[in-house]
Tab-separated table of C-alpha atoms and ligand atoms in Angstrom:
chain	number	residue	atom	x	y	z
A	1	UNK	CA	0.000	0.000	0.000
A	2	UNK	CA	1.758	3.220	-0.839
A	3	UNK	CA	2.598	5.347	2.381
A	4	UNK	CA	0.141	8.292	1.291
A	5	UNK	CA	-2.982	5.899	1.160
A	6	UNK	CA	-6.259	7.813	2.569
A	7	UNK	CA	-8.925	5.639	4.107
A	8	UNK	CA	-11.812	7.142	2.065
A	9	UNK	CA	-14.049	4.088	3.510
A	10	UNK	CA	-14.550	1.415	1.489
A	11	UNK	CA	-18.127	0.283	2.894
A	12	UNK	CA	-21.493	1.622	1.358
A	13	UNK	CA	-24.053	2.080	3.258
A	14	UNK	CA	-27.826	0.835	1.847
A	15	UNK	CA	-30.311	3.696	2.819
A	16	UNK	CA	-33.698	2.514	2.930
A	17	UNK	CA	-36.037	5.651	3.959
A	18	UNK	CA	-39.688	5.295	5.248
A	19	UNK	CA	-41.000	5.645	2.146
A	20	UNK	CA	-39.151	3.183	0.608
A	21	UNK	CA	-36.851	4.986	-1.643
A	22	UNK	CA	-33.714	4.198	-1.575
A	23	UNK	CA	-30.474	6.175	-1.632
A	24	UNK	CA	-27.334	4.046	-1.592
A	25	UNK	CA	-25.554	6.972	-4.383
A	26	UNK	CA	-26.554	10.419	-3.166
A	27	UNK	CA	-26.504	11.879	-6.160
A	28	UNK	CA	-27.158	10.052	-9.553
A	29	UNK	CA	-23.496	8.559	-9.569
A	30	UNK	CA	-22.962	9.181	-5.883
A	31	UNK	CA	-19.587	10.688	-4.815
A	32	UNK	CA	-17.515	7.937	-6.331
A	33	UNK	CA	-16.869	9.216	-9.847
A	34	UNK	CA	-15.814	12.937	-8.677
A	35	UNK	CA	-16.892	16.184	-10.088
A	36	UNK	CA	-16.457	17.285	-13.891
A	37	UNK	CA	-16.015	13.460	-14.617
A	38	UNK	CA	-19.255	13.368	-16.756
A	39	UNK	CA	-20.833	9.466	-16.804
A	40	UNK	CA	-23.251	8.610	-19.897
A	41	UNK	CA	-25.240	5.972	-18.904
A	42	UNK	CA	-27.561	3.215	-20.842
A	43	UNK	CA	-29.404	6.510	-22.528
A	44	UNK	CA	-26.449	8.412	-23.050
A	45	UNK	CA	-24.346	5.649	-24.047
A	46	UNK	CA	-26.817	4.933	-26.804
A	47	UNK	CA	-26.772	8.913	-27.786
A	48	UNK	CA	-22.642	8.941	-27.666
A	49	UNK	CA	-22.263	5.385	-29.601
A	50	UNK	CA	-24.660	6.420	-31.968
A	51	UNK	CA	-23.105	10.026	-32.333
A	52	UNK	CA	-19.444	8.396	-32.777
A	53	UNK	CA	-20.301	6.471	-35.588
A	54	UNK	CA	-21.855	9.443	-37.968
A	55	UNK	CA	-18.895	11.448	-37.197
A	56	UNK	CA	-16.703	8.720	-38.069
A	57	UNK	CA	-18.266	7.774	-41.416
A	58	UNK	CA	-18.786	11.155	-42.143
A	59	UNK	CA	-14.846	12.369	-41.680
A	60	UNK	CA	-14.080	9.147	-43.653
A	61	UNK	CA	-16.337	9.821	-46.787
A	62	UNK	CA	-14.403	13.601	-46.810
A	63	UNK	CA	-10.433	12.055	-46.556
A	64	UNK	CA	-10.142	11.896	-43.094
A	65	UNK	CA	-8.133	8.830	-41.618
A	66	UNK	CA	-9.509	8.048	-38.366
A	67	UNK	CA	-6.968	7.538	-35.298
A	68	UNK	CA	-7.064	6.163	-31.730
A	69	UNK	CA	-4.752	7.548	-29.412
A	70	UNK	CA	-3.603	6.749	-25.615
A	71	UNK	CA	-4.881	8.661	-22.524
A	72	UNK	CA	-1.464	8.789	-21.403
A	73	UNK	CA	1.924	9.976	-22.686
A	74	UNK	CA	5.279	10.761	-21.586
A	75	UNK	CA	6.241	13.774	-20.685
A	76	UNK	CA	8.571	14.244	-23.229
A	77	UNK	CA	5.790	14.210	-25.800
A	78	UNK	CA	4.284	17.273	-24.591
A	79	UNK	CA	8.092	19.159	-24.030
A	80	UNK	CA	8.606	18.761	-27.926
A	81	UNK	CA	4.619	20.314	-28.383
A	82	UNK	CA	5.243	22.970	-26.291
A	83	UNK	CA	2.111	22.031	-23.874
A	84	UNK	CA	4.733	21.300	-21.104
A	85	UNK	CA	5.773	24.871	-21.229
A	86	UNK	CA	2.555	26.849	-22.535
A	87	UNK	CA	-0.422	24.752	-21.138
A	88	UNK	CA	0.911	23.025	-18.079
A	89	UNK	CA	-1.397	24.665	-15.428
A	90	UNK	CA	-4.064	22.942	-17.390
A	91	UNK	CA	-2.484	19.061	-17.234
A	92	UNK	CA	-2.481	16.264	-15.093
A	93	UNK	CA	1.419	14.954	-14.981
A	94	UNK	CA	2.701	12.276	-12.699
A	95	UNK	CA	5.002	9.733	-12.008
A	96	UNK	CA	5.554	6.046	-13.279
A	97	UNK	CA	8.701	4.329	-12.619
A	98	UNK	CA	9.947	7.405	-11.798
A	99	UNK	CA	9.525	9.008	-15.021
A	100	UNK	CA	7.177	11.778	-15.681
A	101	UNK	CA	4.283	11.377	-17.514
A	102	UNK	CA	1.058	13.545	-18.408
A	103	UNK	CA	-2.449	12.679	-19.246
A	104	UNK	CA	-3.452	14.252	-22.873
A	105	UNK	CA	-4.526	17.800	-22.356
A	106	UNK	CA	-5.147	17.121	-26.266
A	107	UNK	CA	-4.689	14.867	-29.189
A	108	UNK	CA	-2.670	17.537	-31.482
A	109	UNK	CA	0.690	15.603	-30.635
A	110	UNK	CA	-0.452	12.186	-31.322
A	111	UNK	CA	-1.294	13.086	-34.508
A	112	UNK	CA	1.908	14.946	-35.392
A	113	UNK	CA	3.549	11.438	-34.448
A	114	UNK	CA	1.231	9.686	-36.940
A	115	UNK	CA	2.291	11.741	-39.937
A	116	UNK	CA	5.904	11.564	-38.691
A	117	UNK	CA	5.485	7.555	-38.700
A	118	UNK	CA	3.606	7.802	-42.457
A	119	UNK	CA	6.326	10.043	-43.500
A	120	UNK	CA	9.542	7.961	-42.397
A	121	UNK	CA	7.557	4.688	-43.595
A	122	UNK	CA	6.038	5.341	-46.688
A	123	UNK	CA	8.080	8.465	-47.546
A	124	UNK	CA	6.418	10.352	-50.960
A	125	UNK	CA	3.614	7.921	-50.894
A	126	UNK	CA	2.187	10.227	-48.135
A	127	UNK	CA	0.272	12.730	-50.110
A	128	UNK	CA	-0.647	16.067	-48.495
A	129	UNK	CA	-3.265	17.791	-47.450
A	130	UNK	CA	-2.973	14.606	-44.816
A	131	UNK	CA	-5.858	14.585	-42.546
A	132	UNK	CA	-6.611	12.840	-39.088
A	133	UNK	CA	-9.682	12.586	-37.422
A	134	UNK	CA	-10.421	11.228	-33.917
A	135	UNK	CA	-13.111	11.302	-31.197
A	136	UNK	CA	-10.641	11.945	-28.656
A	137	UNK	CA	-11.022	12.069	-24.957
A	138	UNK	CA	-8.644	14.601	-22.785
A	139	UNK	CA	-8.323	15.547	-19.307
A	140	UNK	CA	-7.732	19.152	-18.366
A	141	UNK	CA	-7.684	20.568	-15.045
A	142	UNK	CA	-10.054	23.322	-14.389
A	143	UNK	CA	-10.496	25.122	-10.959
A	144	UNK	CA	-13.250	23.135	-8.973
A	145	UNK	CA	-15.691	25.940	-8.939
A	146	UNK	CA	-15.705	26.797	-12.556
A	147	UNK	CA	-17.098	22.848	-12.940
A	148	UNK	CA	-20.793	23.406	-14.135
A	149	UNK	CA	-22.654	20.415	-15.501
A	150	UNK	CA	-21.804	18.917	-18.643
A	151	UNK	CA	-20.757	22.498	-19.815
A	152	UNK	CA	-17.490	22.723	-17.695
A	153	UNK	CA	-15.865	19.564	-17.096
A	154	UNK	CA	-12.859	17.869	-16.601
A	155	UNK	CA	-12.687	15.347	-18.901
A	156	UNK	CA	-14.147	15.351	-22.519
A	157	UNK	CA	-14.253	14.066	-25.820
A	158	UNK	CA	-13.608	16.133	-28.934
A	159	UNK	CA	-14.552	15.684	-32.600
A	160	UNK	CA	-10.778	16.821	-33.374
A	161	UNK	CA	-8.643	16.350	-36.619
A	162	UNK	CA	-5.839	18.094	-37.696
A	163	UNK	CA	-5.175	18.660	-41.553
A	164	UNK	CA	-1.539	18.860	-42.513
A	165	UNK	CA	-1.608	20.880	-45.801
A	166	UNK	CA	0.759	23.088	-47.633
A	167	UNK	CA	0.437	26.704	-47.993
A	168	UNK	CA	-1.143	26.477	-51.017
A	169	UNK	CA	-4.244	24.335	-50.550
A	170	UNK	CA	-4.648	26.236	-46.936
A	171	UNK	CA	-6.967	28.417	-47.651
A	172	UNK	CA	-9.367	25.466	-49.699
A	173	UNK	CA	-9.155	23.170	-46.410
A	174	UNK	CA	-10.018	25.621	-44.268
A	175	UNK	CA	-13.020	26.897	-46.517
A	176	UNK	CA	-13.529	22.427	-46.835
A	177	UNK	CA	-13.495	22.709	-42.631
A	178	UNK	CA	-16.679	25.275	-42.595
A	179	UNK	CA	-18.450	23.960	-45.030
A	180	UNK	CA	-18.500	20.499	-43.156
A	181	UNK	CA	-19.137	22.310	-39.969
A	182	UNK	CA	-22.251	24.169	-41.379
A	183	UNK	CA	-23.502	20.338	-42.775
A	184	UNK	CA	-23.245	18.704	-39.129
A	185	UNK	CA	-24.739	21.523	-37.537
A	186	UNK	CA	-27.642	22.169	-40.105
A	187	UNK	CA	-28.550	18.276	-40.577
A	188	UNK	CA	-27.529	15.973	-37.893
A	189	UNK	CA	-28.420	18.754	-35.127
A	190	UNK	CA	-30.926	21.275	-37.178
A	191	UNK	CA	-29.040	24.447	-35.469
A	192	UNK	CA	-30.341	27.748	-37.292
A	193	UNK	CA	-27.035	27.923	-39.596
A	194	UNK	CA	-28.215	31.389	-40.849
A	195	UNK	CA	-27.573	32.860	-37.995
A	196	UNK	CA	-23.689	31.703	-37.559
A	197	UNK	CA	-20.697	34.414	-37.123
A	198	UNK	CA	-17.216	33.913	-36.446
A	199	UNK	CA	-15.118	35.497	-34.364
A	200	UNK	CA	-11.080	35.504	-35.197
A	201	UNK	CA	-9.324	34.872	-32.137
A	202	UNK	CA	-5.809	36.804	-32.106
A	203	UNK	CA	-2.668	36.894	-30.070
A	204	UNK	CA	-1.646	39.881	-28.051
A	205	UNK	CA	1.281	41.299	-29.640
A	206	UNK	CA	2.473	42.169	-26.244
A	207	UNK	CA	2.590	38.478	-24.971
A	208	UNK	CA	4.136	36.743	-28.184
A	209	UNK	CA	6.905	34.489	-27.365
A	210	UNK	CA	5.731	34.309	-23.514
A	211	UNK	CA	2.094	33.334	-24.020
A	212	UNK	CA	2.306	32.943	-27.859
A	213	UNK	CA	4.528	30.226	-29.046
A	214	UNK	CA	6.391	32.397	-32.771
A	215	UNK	CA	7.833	35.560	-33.856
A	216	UNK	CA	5.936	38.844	-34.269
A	217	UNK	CA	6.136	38.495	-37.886
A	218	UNK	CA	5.198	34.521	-38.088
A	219	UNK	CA	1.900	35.857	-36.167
A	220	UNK	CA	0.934	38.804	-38.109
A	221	UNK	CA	1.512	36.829	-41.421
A	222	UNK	CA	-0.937	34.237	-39.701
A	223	UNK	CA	-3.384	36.380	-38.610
A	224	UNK	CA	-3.463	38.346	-41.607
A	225	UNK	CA	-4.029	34.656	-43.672
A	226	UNK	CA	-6.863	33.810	-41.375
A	227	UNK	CA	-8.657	37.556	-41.550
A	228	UNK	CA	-8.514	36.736	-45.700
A	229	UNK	CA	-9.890	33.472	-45.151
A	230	UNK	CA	-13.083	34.622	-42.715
A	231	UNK	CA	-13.216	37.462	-45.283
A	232	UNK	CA	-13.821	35.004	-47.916
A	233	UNK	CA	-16.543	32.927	-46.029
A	234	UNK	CA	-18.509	35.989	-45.678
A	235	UNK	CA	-20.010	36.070	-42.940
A	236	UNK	CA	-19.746	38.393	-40.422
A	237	UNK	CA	-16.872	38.504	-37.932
A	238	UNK	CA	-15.685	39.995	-34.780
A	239	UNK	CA	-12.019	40.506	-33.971
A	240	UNK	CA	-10.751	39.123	-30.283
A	241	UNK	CA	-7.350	40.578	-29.397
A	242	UNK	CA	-5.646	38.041	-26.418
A	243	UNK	CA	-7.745	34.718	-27.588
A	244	UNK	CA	-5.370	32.766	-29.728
A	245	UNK	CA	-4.521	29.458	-29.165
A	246	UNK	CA	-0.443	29.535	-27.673
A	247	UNK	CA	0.278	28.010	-31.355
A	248	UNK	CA	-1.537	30.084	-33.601
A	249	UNK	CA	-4.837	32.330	-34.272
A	250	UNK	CA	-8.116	31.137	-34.330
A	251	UNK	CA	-11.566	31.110	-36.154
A	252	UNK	CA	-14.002	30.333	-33.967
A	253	UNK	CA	-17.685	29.613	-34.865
A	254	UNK	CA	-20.386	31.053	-32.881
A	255	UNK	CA	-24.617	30.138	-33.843
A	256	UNK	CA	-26.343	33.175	-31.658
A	257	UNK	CA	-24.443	33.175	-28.292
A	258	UNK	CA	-23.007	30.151	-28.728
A	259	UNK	CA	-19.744	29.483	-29.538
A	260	UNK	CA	-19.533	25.856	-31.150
A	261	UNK	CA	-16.490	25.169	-33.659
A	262	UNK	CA	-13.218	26.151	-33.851
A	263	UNK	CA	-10.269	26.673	-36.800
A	264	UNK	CA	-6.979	26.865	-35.363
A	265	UNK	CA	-4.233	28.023	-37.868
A	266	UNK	CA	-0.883	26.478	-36.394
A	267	UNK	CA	2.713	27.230	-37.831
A	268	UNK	CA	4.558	25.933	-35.049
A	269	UNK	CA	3.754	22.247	-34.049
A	270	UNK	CA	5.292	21.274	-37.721
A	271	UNK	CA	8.259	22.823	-36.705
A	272	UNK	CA	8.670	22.024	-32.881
A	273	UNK	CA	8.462	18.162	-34.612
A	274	UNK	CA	11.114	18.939	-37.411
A	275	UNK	CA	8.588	18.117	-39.671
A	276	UNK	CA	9.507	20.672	-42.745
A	277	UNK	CA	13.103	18.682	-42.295
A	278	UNK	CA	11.523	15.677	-42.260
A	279	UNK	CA	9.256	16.443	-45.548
A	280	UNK	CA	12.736	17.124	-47.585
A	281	UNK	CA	14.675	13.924	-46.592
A	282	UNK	CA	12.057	11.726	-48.020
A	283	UNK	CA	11.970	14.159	-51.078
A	284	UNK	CA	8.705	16.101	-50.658
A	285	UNK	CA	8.434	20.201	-50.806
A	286	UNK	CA	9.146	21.218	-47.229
A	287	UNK	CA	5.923	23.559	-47.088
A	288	UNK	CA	3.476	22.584	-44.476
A	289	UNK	CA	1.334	23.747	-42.060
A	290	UNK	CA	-1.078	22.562	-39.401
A	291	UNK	CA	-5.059	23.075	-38.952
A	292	UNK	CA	-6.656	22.284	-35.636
A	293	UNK	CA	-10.343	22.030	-35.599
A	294	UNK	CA	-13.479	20.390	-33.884
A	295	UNK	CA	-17.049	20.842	-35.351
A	296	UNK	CA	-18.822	19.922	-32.067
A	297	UNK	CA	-15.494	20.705	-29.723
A	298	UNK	CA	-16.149	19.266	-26.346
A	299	UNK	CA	-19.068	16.465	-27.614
A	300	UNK	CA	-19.902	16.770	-23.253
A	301	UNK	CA	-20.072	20.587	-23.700
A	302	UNK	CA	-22.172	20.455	-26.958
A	303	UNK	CA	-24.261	18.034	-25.959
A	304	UNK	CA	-24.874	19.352	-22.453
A	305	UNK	CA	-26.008	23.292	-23.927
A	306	UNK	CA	-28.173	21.630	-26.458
A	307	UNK	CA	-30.502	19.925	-24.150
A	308	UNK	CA	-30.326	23.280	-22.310
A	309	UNK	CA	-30.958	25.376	-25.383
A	310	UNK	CA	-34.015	22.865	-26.907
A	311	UNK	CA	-35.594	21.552	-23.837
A	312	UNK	CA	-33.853	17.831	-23.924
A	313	UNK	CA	-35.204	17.309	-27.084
A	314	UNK	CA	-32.696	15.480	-28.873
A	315	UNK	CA	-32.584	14.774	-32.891
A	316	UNK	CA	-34.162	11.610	-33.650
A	317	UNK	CA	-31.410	9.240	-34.673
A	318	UNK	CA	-29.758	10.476	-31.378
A	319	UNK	CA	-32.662	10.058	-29.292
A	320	UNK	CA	-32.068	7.124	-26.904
A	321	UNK	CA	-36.272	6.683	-26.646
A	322	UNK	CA	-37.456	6.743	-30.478
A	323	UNK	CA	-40.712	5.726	-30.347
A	324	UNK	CA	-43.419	4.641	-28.042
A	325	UNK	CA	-46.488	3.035	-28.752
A	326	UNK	CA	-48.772	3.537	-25.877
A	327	UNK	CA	-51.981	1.632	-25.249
A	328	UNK	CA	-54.546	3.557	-23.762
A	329	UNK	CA	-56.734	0.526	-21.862
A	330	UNK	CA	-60.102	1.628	-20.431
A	331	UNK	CA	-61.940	-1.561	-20.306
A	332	UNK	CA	-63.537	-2.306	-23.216
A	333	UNK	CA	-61.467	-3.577	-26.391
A	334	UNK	CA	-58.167	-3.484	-24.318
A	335	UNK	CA	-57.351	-7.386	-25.483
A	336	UNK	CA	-57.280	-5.782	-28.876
A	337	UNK	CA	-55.095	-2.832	-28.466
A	338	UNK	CA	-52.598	-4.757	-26.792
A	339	UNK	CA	-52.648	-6.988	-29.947
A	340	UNK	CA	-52.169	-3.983	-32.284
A	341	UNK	CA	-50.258	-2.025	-30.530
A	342	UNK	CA	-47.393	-5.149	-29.030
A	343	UNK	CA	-47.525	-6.021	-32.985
A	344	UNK	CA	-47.015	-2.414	-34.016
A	345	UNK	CA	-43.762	-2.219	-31.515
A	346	UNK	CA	-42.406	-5.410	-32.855
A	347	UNK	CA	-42.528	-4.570	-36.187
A	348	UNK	CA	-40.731	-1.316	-35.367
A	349	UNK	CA	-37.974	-3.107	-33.568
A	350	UNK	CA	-37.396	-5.404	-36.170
A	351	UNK	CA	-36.552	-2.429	-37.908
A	352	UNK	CA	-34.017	-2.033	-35.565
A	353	UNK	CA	-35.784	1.352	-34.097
A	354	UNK	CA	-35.367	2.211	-30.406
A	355	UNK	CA	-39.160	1.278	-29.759
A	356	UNK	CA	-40.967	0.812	-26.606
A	357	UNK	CA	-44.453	-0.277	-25.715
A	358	UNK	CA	-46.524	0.652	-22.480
A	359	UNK	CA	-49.901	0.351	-21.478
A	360	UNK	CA	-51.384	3.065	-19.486
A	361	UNK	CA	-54.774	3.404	-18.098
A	362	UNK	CA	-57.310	6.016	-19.700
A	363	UNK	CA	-57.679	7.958	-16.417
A	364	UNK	CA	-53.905	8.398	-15.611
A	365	UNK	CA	-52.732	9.414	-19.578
A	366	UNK	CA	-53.121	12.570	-18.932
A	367	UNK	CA	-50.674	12.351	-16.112
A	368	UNK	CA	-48.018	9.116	-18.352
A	369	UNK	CA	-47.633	11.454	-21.059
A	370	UNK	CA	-46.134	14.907	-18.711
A	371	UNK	CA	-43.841	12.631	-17.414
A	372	UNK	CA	-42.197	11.198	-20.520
A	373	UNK	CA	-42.793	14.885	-21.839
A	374	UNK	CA	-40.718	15.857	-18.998
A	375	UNK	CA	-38.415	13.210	-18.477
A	376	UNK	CA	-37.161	10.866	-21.651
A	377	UNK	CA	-38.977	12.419	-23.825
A	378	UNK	CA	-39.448	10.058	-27.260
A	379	UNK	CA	-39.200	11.607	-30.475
A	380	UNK	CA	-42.432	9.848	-31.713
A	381	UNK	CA	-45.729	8.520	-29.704
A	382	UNK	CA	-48.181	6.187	-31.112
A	383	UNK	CA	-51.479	5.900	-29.755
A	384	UNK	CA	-53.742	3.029	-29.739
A	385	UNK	CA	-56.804	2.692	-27.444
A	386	UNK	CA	-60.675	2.031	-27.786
A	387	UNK	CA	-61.259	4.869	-30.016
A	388	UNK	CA	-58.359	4.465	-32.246
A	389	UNK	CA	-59.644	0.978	-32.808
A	390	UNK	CA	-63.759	1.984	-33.725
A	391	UNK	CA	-62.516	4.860	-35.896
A	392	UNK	CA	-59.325	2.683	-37.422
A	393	UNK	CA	-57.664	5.790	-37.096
A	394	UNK	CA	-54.490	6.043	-35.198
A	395	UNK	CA	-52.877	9.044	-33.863
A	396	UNK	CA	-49.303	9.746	-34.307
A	397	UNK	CA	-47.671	12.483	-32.290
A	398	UNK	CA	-43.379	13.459	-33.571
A	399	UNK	CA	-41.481	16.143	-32.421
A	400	UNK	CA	-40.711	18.194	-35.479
A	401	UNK	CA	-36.736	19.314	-35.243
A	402	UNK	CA	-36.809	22.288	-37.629
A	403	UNK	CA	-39.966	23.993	-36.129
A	404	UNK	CA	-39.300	22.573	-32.810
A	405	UNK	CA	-42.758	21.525	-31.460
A	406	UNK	CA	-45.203	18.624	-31.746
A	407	UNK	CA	-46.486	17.976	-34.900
A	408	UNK	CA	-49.614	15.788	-35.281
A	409	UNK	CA	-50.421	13.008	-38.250
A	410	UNK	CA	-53.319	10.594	-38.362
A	411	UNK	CA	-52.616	7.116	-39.795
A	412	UNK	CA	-55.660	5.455	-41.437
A	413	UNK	CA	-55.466	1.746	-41.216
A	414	UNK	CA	-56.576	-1.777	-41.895
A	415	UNK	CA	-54.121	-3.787	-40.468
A	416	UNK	CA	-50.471	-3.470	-38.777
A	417	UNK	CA	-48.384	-3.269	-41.500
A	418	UNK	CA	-50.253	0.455	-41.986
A	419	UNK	CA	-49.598	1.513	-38.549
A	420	UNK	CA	-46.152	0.954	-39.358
A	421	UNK	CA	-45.589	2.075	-42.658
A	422	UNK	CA	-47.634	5.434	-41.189
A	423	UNK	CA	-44.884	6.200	-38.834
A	424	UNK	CA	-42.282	5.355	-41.037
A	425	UNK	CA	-43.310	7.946	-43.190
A	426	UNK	CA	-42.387	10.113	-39.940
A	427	UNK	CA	-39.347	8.131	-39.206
A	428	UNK	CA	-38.040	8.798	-42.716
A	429	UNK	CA	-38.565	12.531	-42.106
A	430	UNK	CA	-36.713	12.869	-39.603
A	431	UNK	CA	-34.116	10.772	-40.540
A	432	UNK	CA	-33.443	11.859	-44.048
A	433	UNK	CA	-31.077	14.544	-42.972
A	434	UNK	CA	-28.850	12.131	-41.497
A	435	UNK	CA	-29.032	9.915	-44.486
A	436	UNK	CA	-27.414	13.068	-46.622
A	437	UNK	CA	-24.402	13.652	-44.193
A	438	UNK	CA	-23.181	9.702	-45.220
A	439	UNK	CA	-25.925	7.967	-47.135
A	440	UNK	CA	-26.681	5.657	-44.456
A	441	UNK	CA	-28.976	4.526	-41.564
A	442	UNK	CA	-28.034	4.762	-38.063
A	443	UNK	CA	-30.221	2.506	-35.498
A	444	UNK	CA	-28.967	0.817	-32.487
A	445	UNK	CA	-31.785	-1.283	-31.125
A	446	UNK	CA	-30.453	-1.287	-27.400
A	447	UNK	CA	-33.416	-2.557	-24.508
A	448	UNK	CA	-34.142	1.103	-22.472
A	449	UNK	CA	-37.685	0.047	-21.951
A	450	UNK	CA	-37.119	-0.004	-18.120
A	451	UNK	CA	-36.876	3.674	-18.398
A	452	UNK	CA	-40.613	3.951	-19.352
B	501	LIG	ZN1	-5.043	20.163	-31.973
């Protein structure tokens, strides 16, 4: 046992109270995870997985690779990227073996090392702009009381890639950057696109070469490349003196107040990693630079300020509850809507959609339906109860992502199959702006039905 073990009690305690709750965790996760550690559980875990793979087929079908890289490093990894010097108070370092190492702050290093490999290995067969995508999860340290939710945390996951490009094709990857930005925003997450500005994050001439990694001239040539570029975007931007990144200025993308992605111009990280030298020896033009960017940034953050912003309605494909068929039993035919609506459900699973049946009783409906409104709130209800089934008629409630209410449709049918081929028509809605991001479907049939 190392000689600075604290006894932090290794018993729980089962907490029964009088009215039979009980409260073994205080909080949701209890006290054992820790603060700014965010947890996604069985609904979350669905939303992440399901999030993951879109981003990753989507970076793939526009020349990303895709890379996986370790938690922790040595040390020495982050001396040669300059983090050790400019972004330390941030890190977590510590010792193994008595050497020091850090947990990734970011994945910007990493990646640098993956070119480096490509380069030495496969020399001129590495063809530039090179670009590396990866849903990478860092550790910074922030102050205990600036943790807040999802929205300041300690650990996170960003949709990062870097794009290794020469000066010549710059400017077209970082116009290729926004373009893809304004797609994920304006049809995975339906964010009011026409309302996006940027703002262009600069250093503060006063700080380069102590805050601001460069010389005055490397900067201003930088800045001055990345003020052309927002010009030629065209829309409109704001100019932040003091907000650069230590290796380079910034574009960062804001929709109303919020400020979602980032374009970080960097002309130092090639260098720090000899990388211009390295481009030479295996016969290439020794012209490159370095774009850091994240559509998304921290996928916690993001997520966390758009449940916030829309109520914690999420976009359908995301949505860990889909759809749920409800019977509405009162008595009378209530053998029958079972039937329909337990044959409806499993006809909509075995379309490998996230969808759950309950039965509730007429009299407490009313009552069911505020508390999934309020709590996991599906993207589609079906209803099927004694009326439905005299007037074959069956109501089919979604929640409509670009107007962002409730939208009604009534499904006229005969048998199941036109229950179901009714709310795929609404499925298909809502999914179709997925399907033009990659061309494909994205359903993960996981069991959440003892949320309902
Ligand atoms: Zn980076």
């Amino acid at each position: 046992m190392p000689k600075d073990h604290v006894d932090y009690g290794s018993d729980l305690d089962l907490i029964v109270d009088p009215r039979g709750r009980i409260s073994v965790l205080d909080t949701e996760f209890g006290t054992l995870v820790g603060a700014g550690i965010p947890f996604f559980s069985v609904g979350g875990g669905v939303t992440r997985t399901v999030l993951h793979r879109i981003l990753t087929d989507f970076h793939v079908q526009r020349g990303y690779r895709v890379a996986m890289t370790p938690a922790i490093a040595s040390s020495r990894l982050f001396a040669v990227s300059g983090h050790l010097d400019f972004y330390r108070e941030n890190m977590y370092i510590f010792n193994i073996d008595e050497h020091e190492f850090a947990i990734k702050p970011m994945n910007c290093p990493f990646h640098v090392l993956i070119l480096m490999n490509a380069l030495q290995r496969y020399r001129n067969r590495v063809s530039l702009p090179f670009r590396i995508f990866e849903l990478g999860h860092v550790h910074r340290y922030e102050l205990s009381g600036a943790l807040y939710g999802l929205l300041r945390v300690r650990g996170f996951t960003q949709d990062d890639a870097h794009v290794f490009s020469p000066s010549s094709s710059m400017e077209a990857e970082i116009l290729k950057v926004y373009r893809e930005m304004v797609e994920i925003y304006e049809h995975l997450f339906h964010l009011p696109v026409e309302e996006i500005s940027l703002r262009l994050s600069l250093s503060d001439p006063s700080e380069i070469g102590k805050e601001y990694i460069g010389s005055r001239e490397e900067w201003e040539e930088a800045e001055e490349f990345l003020r052309r570029v927002a010009d030629r975007i065209g829309v409109e931007y704001t100019e932040e003196k003091g907000e650069a990144a230590f290796y380079g200025p910034k574009l960062d993308v804001v929709v109303g107040e919020w400020q979602l992605g980032t374009v970080q111009f960097d002309f130092n990280l090639p260098r720090r990693f000899h990388l211009l030298g390295l481009l030479e020896r295996v016969g290439l033009e020794p012209d490159l630079y370095m774009i850091h960017r994240a559509y998304l940034g921290s996928i916690e953050r993001f997520l966390g300020a758009y449940l916030e912003k829309f109520q914690g309605r999420l976009p359908f494909v995301l949505n860990p509850v889909q759809i749920l068929v409800i019977s509405v039993l009162s008595g009378g035919n209530d053998g029958e809507i079972l039937k329909l609506a337990e044959g409806v459900t499993r006809e909509l699973k075995s379309r490998e959609f996230r969808a759950f049946h309950v039965s509730v009783d007429r009299v407490g409906l009313a009552s069911y339906i505020r508390k999934v409104e309020s709590g996991v709130k599906p993207s589609v209800l079906v209803f099927i109860g004694e009326k439905e089934i005299e007037s074959h008629e069956v109501p089919v409630k979604y929640y409509d992502p670009v107007e962002r209410k409730r939208k009604d449709r009534k499904v006229v049918y005969e048998s199941v199959e036109d229950i179901v081929n009714g709310v795929h028509e609404v499925t298909e809605y809502l999914e179709t702006p997925v399907d033009r991001l990659t061309g494909r479907k994205y359903r993960l049939p996981v069991d959440l039905s003892h949320l309902l």
